[in-house]
Amino acid sequence: MERKKIFLGEEEIPRQWYNILADIKMNPPLGPDGKPVSPEMLAPVFPMNLIEQEVSSQRWIDIPEEVLRIYRIWRPSPLVRAFALEKALDTPAHIYFKYEGTSPPGSHKPNTAVPQAYYNKVFGIKRLVTETGAGQWGSALAFACAQFGLECKVYMVRVSFDQKPYRKVMMQTWGANCVPSPSTETKAGRDILAEHPDSPGSLGIAISEAVEAAVSDGSGRTRYSLGSVLNHVMLHQTVIGLEAKKQMEIAGEYPDVVIGCAGGGSNFAGLAFPFVYDKIHGRQVAIHPVEPTACPTLTKAPYVYDHGDTAGYTPLLPMHSLGHTFMPPPVHAGGLRYHGMAPTVSQLVVEGLLEPRSYGQMATFEAGMLIARAEGIIPAPETNHAIACVVDEARRAKEEGKAKVILFNWSGHGLIDLGSYEKYLSGSLRDFDYPAREIEEAGKILAKYPKPQILKSR
Amino acid sequence: MERKKIFLGEEEIPRQWYNILADIKMNPPLGPDGKPVSPEMLAPVFPMNLIEQEVSSQRWIDIPEEVLRIYRIWRPSPLVRAFALEKALDTPAHIYFKYEGTSPPGSHKPNTAVPQAYYNKVFGIKRLVTETGAGQWGSALAFACAQFGLECKVYMVRVSFDQKPYRKVMMQTWGANCVPSPSTETKAGRDILAEHPDSPGSLGIAISEAVEAAVSDGSGRTRYSLGSVLNHVMLHQTVIGLEAKKQMEIAGEYPDVVIGCAGGGSNFAGLAFPFVYDKIHGRQVAIHPVEPTACPTLTKAPYVYDHGDTAGYTPLLPMHSLGHTFMPPPVHAGGLRYHGMAPTVSQLVVEGLLEPRSYGQMATFEAGMLIARAEGIIPAPETNHAIACVVDEARRAKEEGKAKVILFNWSGHGLIDLGSYEKYLSGSLRDFDYPAREIEEAGKILAKYPKPQILKSR
């Protein structure tokens, strides 16, 4: 009997995260003066223990015992063989997914929310402020803060706040306070509302609000927390790929193709970086981050220096960017509506180690419906982007008659996103035109910024 | 290190269900003539292979390979030690739960939906009709039908249909057709609407509609499917308790107390019956089915013969019943709003093997909030009834200074029920008065029915 799922015992949760900074060169983040940002400059925003992790180039970083204790609520997550999808596609490919939907908030996000809450707690912080797009990150941080007795405040992109009222309730159930962004609580929010009173919000705006709210809190016991993009976030997520490698070994296979959806990059990186490590060291594997055609950061945008947020509060980060004023069309994959990308993921694209792909909204929901009926699990709209790419790869394997091994990251379930499925089923969902003019407009602002070097690590 | 979760390998899913009919005496179901119903009389409603299972007294019944294949999508389910709840309650008790929320529809219901769909498919049936209260059952059957390529039609109690729009979308995503009940599609529905145009519906009404729709379909290829109450449903659910026994053995403990919420009885029976078997054979264990005080079937109602549905289409079943015309108050635990009880569960109460408990809605949500913040998982409102009882037992253990072992069934997650948490959090949820007058009214009708014998199996 071939196994459907491969579970690991709790004692097999990795004891260390993999830090890709040990294996690649990176352009530094820059301050307002155009000079590299020093760790001290970030101290009002993040606790120093996380800043140290952000800049560390140590390859393996120990996972604290207290973090492992909380990870055990849902980790190790299962690796699943998608036999029914293979059958539905009549493909010789072997399709595996790492299923991150078993965490209490339903996604991969607590992999970093838990250590972030832990390090803040250890540093003496009492309250965390963050933003959230689709709500996966906000609810993950709410969950993590409840575990460590921290207060939690979440600015949620308004379009998602309205589309997904249950996400707010989830956060409240775990004791967090959630408000729609742009809000009137911050200068960044008020400035946006003055110009666009009906603004649907964006991740960039919400980040500005959360950063402002965190650093302007006079207590000294409040910090900001980010659910993607930064190096330490990618680091924490590698627990996914490290587990998946052990599980693939048990299955007796190694992936020919690794796939993950990419918004800020953390879900993709979590699965992919441990395989990127192998690729750097000579192993052959195709690795695809997948994004919406409506927000095509890796597939259409230049590699530049840009702010991580709309108001320009964050340092300049070396990344692919559509411009920090770009307002992505309201696709339902709220977690992928971000103008930038994790600098580590961007650097890997620059180095030619990754091959990004993009899909339109309708194609992603078609893929999601296919797998929901075949495998039984309803995916988050973000995950549907990875699945659309899996379906293409599996069809190609059939054309080529190759028993390719495909591994993808099932970032979360879609049970809080059923409103988007309702729209799809009733025929009222649509693709968005490629927002060429908006991207061009937003991109103009980038001309005045410094340019990152094109670094090659080997 | 004490383990947080205990997983079993896929090869350890039980290969047989436990049939409690081998170990207890039962009153037979009666037809309209007051005589025991013959299997043939049920043939228009259920396929003969399931009817045979319904009346079988064979102790162990093989689980078909095709059912095991689908079970492997989410089974074996984890057994979890609730360390954080123990700490929050400062109790010496060891609290374990069997977590059934990892199934694609999010509850224990697919444990029987899958075999029911399978047996119908094998018998040549093309279409299944059912009802659903909270929506857990309807979505489980939709999921199972998608796995076997059957059509699926669901009558959903209107109050839940309105409260939980996402449940309908889930069913549609899996290809099912879901309508609110009472509907105008059946005589049973039309009769209710003529008298009560604003009827919020009830499980009893929805069962009438589904049975009528199934038997009046002229094709001969349509059958009815029930998610609780019947013997074969309890049988299929025992996979929960059989797994739990293996897992408790690995944990090196045996429960002093076993707890499950009880609406129609299937979630409770699934965990409890394998432990009832031990109790029958001399082992000491307290076993509590838990129900809402607003719908107190086991704690307040008499053991009688009554119909399973409101219109009186079903045979008379020997069970505790509030009367088939009783309309339970609109508590949010829709899965527990049922006037009757599984005859097997009722018989065990008659025999003194179970000690039923009841809780008010507010107490159950308080318990749910406590565990959601401690353990991180948000429970279904039905599960909150079991948890309220667990909290009481854990507090008693503290008073008595006893390291009691408590095991409960976490029937499902509450992610589609967050609307009820929102009401709780905003202070607009309330307890209902004990519906004494309504119960008395509904009970009067029972006077004209035959009375079941008080059987003692030993």
XYZ file of C-alpha atoms in Angstrom, chain A:
458
model
C 0.000 0.000 0.000
C 1.339 3.411 -0.971
C 0.821 5.870 1.818
C -1.659 8.718 1.424
C -0.189 10.835 4.217
C 3.205 10.836 5.843
C 3.234 11.985 9.447
C 6.342 12.539 11.513
C 6.437 12.169 15.284
C 6.604 15.317 17.409
C 10.213 14.530 18.234
C 10.980 14.924 14.512
C 10.034 18.614 14.322
C 13.311 20.221 13.183
C 15.321 21.661 16.113
C 16.874 24.360 13.913
C 15.698 26.672 11.167
C 17.668 27.041 7.938
C 19.016 30.531 7.293
C 19.547 31.138 3.574
C 21.673 34.224 4.318
C 24.523 31.788 4.967
C 24.412 30.793 1.307
C 23.691 33.956 -0.706
C 24.991 37.496 -1.007
C 22.497 40.268 -0.314
C 22.232 44.002 -0.885
C 21.710 45.735 2.483
C 18.507 47.612 3.402
C 19.055 51.370 3.176
C 17.992 54.203 5.471
C 16.561 57.593 4.472
C 20.159 58.807 3.982
C 20.815 56.092 1.398
C 23.233 54.332 3.729
C 22.868 50.792 5.070
C 20.511 50.572 8.031
C 22.196 49.659 11.319
C 20.522 47.218 13.717
C 20.120 50.041 16.257
C 17.987 52.040 13.831
C 15.438 49.221 13.840
C 15.250 49.037 17.647
C 12.057 51.124 17.995
C 10.320 48.741 15.555
C 11.531 45.249 16.486
C 13.057 43.718 19.625
C 16.827 43.375 19.430
C 16.822 39.550 19.573
C 14.744 39.439 16.368
C 16.913 42.124 14.743
C 19.956 39.960 15.466
C 18.208 37.080 13.750
C 17.292 39.357 10.829
C 20.965 40.103 10.106
C 22.505 36.778 11.136
C 24.353 34.740 8.543
C 24.607 31.627 10.723
C 23.283 28.726 8.608
C 21.378 26.853 11.338
C 19.559 28.685 14.116
C 18.188 26.831 17.144
C 14.422 26.781 17.629
C 13.724 27.665 21.283
C 12.107 24.958 23.428
C 9.101 27.202 24.170
C 8.493 27.652 20.444
C 8.713 23.908 19.857
C 6.156 23.438 22.637
C 3.625 25.604 20.762
C 4.606 24.168 17.348
C 3.523 20.806 18.730
C -0.098 21.995 18.743
C -0.133 21.285 15.004
C 3.371 20.376 13.821
C 4.801 18.333 12.165
C 2.252 18.968 9.450
C 1.339 16.093 7.119
C 2.844 15.468 3.702
C 0.064 14.190 1.464
C 0.138 12.333 -1.841
C -2.567 13.733 -4.145
C -3.539 10.386 -5.690
C -7.042 11.603 -6.566
C -5.743 14.715 -8.330
C -3.240 12.583 -10.268
C -6.134 10.361 -11.332
C -8.352 13.318 -12.259
C -5.538 14.690 -14.448
C -4.596 11.234 -15.750
C -0.972 12.188 -15.260
C 2.086 9.985 -14.651
C 3.359 12.703 -12.262
C 3.533 12.000 -8.538
C 1.998 14.991 -6.794
C 2.719 15.706 -3.127
C 1.655 18.584 -0.952
C 2.799 19.794 2.416
C -0.463 20.660 4.187
C -0.207 23.729 6.417
C -3.973 24.063 6.898
C -3.991 22.030 10.128
C -2.731 24.916 12.275
C -5.409 26.553 14.450
C -5.609 29.710 12.286
C -5.606 27.460 9.206
C -2.372 28.479 7.441
C 1.427 28.429 7.587
C 1.522 31.858 9.258
C 1.848 30.683 12.888
C 5.241 29.149 12.015
C 6.635 32.669 12.379
C 3.933 34.258 14.551
C 4.826 31.910 17.414
C 8.587 32.624 17.464
C 7.969 36.351 16.923
C 5.623 36.478 19.905
C 8.113 34.414 21.908
C 11.147 36.635 21.169
C 9.137 39.776 21.909
C 7.926 38.276 25.188
C 11.483 37.339 26.197
C 12.588 40.889 25.358
C 9.991 42.318 27.747
C 7.477 43.494 25.153
C 3.807 43.551 26.231
C 1.983 44.431 23.027
C 2.385 43.691 19.305
C 0.930 45.673 16.416
C 0.633 44.320 12.914
C -1.301 44.491 9.670
C -3.083 41.756 7.748
C -4.320 41.321 4.189
C -6.532 38.289 3.822
C -6.468 37.873 7.591
C -4.298 34.772 7.783
C -1.416 36.665 9.320
C -3.486 38.723 11.741
C -5.246 35.676 13.090
C -1.957 33.791 13.358
C -0.420 36.592 15.423
C -3.576 36.804 17.562
C -3.267 33.060 18.221
C 0.439 33.361 19.073
C -0.072 36.359 21.356
C -2.779 34.439 23.252
C -0.240 31.658 23.829
C 2.269 34.068 25.375
C -0.098 36.497 27.085
C 0.708 39.481 24.831
C -1.756 42.134 23.705
C -2.341 42.220 19.947
C -3.594 44.952 17.610
C -4.286 44.278 13.927
C -4.881 46.703 11.026
C -6.775 44.701 8.409
C -6.982 45.766 4.732
C -10.536 47.075 4.412
C -11.562 45.075 1.346
C -10.748 41.847 3.215
C -12.211 43.143 6.470
C -15.518 43.564 4.638
C -15.276 40.350 2.576
C -14.319 38.151 5.528
C -16.055 39.193 8.730
C -15.190 35.838 10.346
C -11.480 36.636 10.308
C -12.099 39.514 12.696
C -14.111 37.252 14.999
C -11.278 34.724 14.999
C -8.841 37.392 16.122
C -11.271 38.601 18.793
C -11.797 35.052 20.022
C -8.061 34.904 20.652
C -8.272 38.272 22.396
C -6.916 40.592 19.684
C -8.275 43.961 18.568
C -8.832 44.269 14.799
C -9.735 47.442 12.853
C -10.127 48.092 9.121
C -7.313 49.925 7.303
C -7.036 52.707 6.236
C -8.233 53.875 9.645
C -8.457 57.288 11.272
C -6.167 56.103 14.085
C -2.901 56.964 12.317
C -1.540 59.814 10.240
C -0.780 57.377 7.419
C -4.395 56.210 7.427
C -5.869 59.702 7.674
C -3.719 60.938 4.766
C -4.975 58.142 2.532
C -8.607 58.681 3.575
C -8.335 62.426 2.902
C -7.389 61.681 -0.695
C -9.393 58.449 -1.187
C -12.287 58.272 1.298
C -13.423 54.956 -0.225
C -9.971 53.390 -0.326
C -10.236 49.576 -0.232
C -6.839 49.587 1.486
C -3.721 47.624 0.640
C -1.045 45.752 2.505
C 1.320 48.667 1.948
C -1.072 51.101 3.649
C -1.803 48.726 6.514
C 1.916 48.216 7.130
C 2.354 51.990 7.341
C -0.427 52.206 9.899
C 0.896 49.362 12.017
C 4.484 50.630 12.001
C 3.316 54.115 12.934
C 1.076 52.826 15.727
C 3.904 50.694 17.111
C 6.678 53.283 17.128
C 4.442 56.136 18.341
C 3.337 54.142 21.413
C 5.206 55.864 24.226
C 5.342 52.906 26.610
C 8.477 51.375 25.119
C 6.779 48.005 25.532
C 5.134 47.899 22.106
C 6.702 46.600 18.918
C 5.692 45.935 15.339
C 5.456 42.466 13.823
C 5.579 41.575 10.130
C 4.204 38.326 8.690
C 6.328 38.113 5.537
C 9.102 39.778 3.502
C 11.802 39.970 6.216
C 14.698 37.547 6.563
C 13.699 36.274 10.011
C 10.203 35.494 8.743
C 11.585 33.386 5.885
C 13.908 31.740 8.414
C 11.060 30.641 10.711
C 9.025 29.288 7.805
C 11.803 26.900 6.736
C 10.441 24.452 9.290
C 7.977 23.549 6.486
C 10.598 22.575 3.936
C 12.852 20.864 6.476
C 9.968 18.622 7.543
C 8.986 18.057 3.915
C 12.495 16.837 3.062
C 12.347 14.206 5.812
C 8.896 13.161 4.632
C 9.902 12.947 0.960
C 12.775 10.729 2.052
C 10.306 8.423 3.794
C 8.246 8.419 0.588
C 11.451 7.456 -1.232
C 11.253 10.355 -3.692
C 12.890 13.708 -4.364
C 10.955 16.485 -6.103
C 11.729 17.452 -9.691
C 9.554 20.538 -9.206
C 8.844 22.598 -6.060
C 5.976 25.100 -6.128
C 4.576 27.697 -3.726
C 2.407 30.792 -4.021
C 4.233 34.058 -3.400
C 2.821 37.317 -2.026
C 5.479 38.614 0.337
C 7.283 35.311 -0.132
C 7.113 33.536 3.217
C 4.939 30.594 2.285
C 6.962 29.980 -0.845
C 10.274 30.381 0.971
C 9.196 28.129 3.821
C 8.887 25.134 1.546
C 11.430 26.107 -1.089
C 14.538 27.402 0.714
C 15.701 24.007 2.016
C 15.425 22.759 -1.587
C 17.197 25.900 -2.857
C 20.020 24.865 -0.514
C 20.215 21.534 -2.346
C 20.096 23.302 -5.722
C 22.922 25.621 -4.728
C 24.864 22.503 -3.834
C 24.329 20.878 -7.195
C 20.991 19.072 -7.017
C 18.672 19.473 -10.008
C 15.253 20.858 -9.094
C 12.936 23.402 -10.739
C 11.502 25.891 -8.230
C 8.505 28.102 -9.011
C 7.104 30.960 -6.945
C 3.589 31.660 -8.268
C 1.800 35.004 -8.142
C -1.381 36.632 -9.549
C -1.126 38.201 -13.010
C -2.944 41.134 -11.388
C -0.005 41.707 -9.008
C 2.973 40.370 -10.950
C 5.897 41.365 -8.761
C 8.403 38.696 -9.772
C 7.201 38.175 -13.331
C 6.872 41.823 -14.439
C 8.480 44.209 -11.961
C 12.121 45.343 -11.876
C 14.638 44.516 -9.137
C 15.000 47.845 -7.330
C 15.232 49.529 -3.963
C 11.770 50.372 -2.621
C 9.883 50.842 0.607
C 7.960 47.923 2.082
C 4.979 50.161 2.876
C 2.945 52.840 1.147
C 3.834 55.780 3.375
C 7.573 55.108 3.079
C 8.200 54.462 6.785
C 10.260 51.307 6.228
C 13.862 51.172 5.057
C 14.490 50.749 1.335
C 14.608 47.040 0.593
C 16.336 45.421 -2.392
C 13.499 43.569 -4.095
C 11.264 43.225 -7.098
C 8.648 45.927 -6.705
C 5.626 47.247 -8.554
C 6.153 50.495 -6.645
C 5.005 51.156 -3.106
C 2.076 53.273 -4.267
C 0.725 50.535 -6.560
C -2.821 49.507 -5.566
C -3.325 45.893 -6.671
C -6.752 44.989 -8.123
C -9.055 43.406 -5.519
C -8.294 39.748 -6.297
C -9.574 37.386 -3.601
C -6.099 36.092 -2.825
C -5.600 38.972 -0.395
C -2.342 37.471 0.835
C -0.830 37.939 -2.626
C -1.836 41.599 -3.041
C 1.561 43.076 -2.198
C 3.691 45.385 -4.306
C 7.046 43.994 -3.152
C 8.730 40.694 -2.384
C 11.025 39.199 0.224
C 14.558 40.404 -0.609
C 15.865 36.841 -0.218
C 13.354 35.525 -2.775
C 14.195 38.420 -5.124
C 17.921 37.712 -4.797
C 17.322 34.066 -5.741
C 15.404 35.201 -8.824
C 18.293 37.522 -9.703
C 20.654 34.557 -9.356
C 18.530 32.452 -11.683
C 17.709 29.840 -9.051
C 13.934 30.357 -9.266
C 11.530 30.502 -12.205
C 8.509 32.647 -11.270
C 5.078 32.039 -12.819
C 1.801 33.967 -12.762
C -1.875 33.008 -13.194
C -5.163 34.847 -13.614
C -7.810 34.610 -10.911
C -10.204 32.416 -12.916
C -7.532 29.822 -13.700
C -6.623 29.624 -10.023
C -10.224 29.009 -8.936
C -10.672 26.386 -11.657
C -7.650 24.578 -10.245
C -8.995 25.021 -6.709
C -12.385 23.522 -7.625
C -10.674 20.592 -9.312
C -8.602 19.719 -6.269
C -11.429 20.402 -3.796
C -13.584 17.778 -5.496
C -10.714 15.329 -6.015
C -8.783 15.575 -2.734
C -11.658 16.851 -0.605
C -9.873 19.857 0.904
C -10.957 23.381 -0.073
C -7.835 25.531 -0.589
C -7.276 29.153 0.337
C -7.388 31.403 -2.766
C -3.651 31.997 -2.343
C -2.947 28.254 -2.469
C -4.985 28.041 -5.673
C -2.157 29.893 -7.429
C 0.286 27.135 -6.546
C -2.278 24.532 -7.607
C -2.807 26.171 -11.014
C 0.919 25.775 -11.604
C 0.839 22.154 -10.344
C -1.957 21.343 -12.794
C 0.105 22.801 -15.667
C 3.197 20.846 -14.621
C 1.200 17.630 -14.256
C -0.291 18.079 -17.734
C 3.155 18.719 -19.150
C 4.403 15.552 -17.458
C 1.607 13.680 -19.224
C 2.526 15.158 -22.612
C 6.149 14.235 -22.014
C 5.227 10.846 -20.550
C 7.416 11.538 -17.505
C 6.705 10.360 -13.933
C 7.833 13.731 -12.575
C 7.673 14.321 -8.830
C 5.889 17.577 -8.007
C 5.819 19.021 -4.489
C 3.797 22.070 -3.517
C 2.948 24.004 -0.408
C -0.738 23.955 0.526
C -0.501 27.212 2.452
C -3.933 27.061 4.075
C -7.544 25.940 3.857
C -10.231 28.131 2.334
C -12.955 27.787 4.969
C -12.866 31.495 5.833
C -12.643 32.338 2.117
C -15.808 30.581 1.001
C -17.271 33.929 -0.026
C -14.849 33.941 -2.955
C -15.915 30.417 -3.924
C -19.537 31.560 -3.790
C -18.681 34.301 -6.292
C -16.849 31.835 -8.492
C -19.747 29.359 -8.390
C -22.326 32.043 -9.159
C -20.286 33.295 -12.125
C -19.571 36.729 -10.696
C -15.800 36.303 -10.333
C -13.587 37.613 -13.127
C -10.025 38.114 -14.247
C -8.512 41.557 -14.004
C -6.732 43.240 -16.872
C -3.009 43.522 -16.463
C -2.737 46.862 -14.594
C -0.029 48.192 -16.892
C -0.773 51.905 -16.508
C -1.037 51.773 -12.700
C 2.200 49.825 -12.488
C 3.923 52.323 -14.743
C 2.649 55.234 -12.645
C 3.686 53.631 -9.364
C 7.032 52.643 -10.821
C 7.992 56.221 -11.769
C 8.647 57.032 -8.140
C 11.381 54.382 -8.092
C 13.582 56.409 -10.435
C 14.805 58.593 -7.578
C 15.944 55.687 -5.394
C 19.395 54.069 -5.337
C 19.780 50.931 -7.452
C 20.748 47.600 -5.897
C 23.771 45.740 -7.218
C 23.264 42.626 -9.276
C 25.048 40.222 -6.953
C 26.011 36.683 -7.858
C 26.776 34.456 -4.904
C 28.948 32.043 -6.881
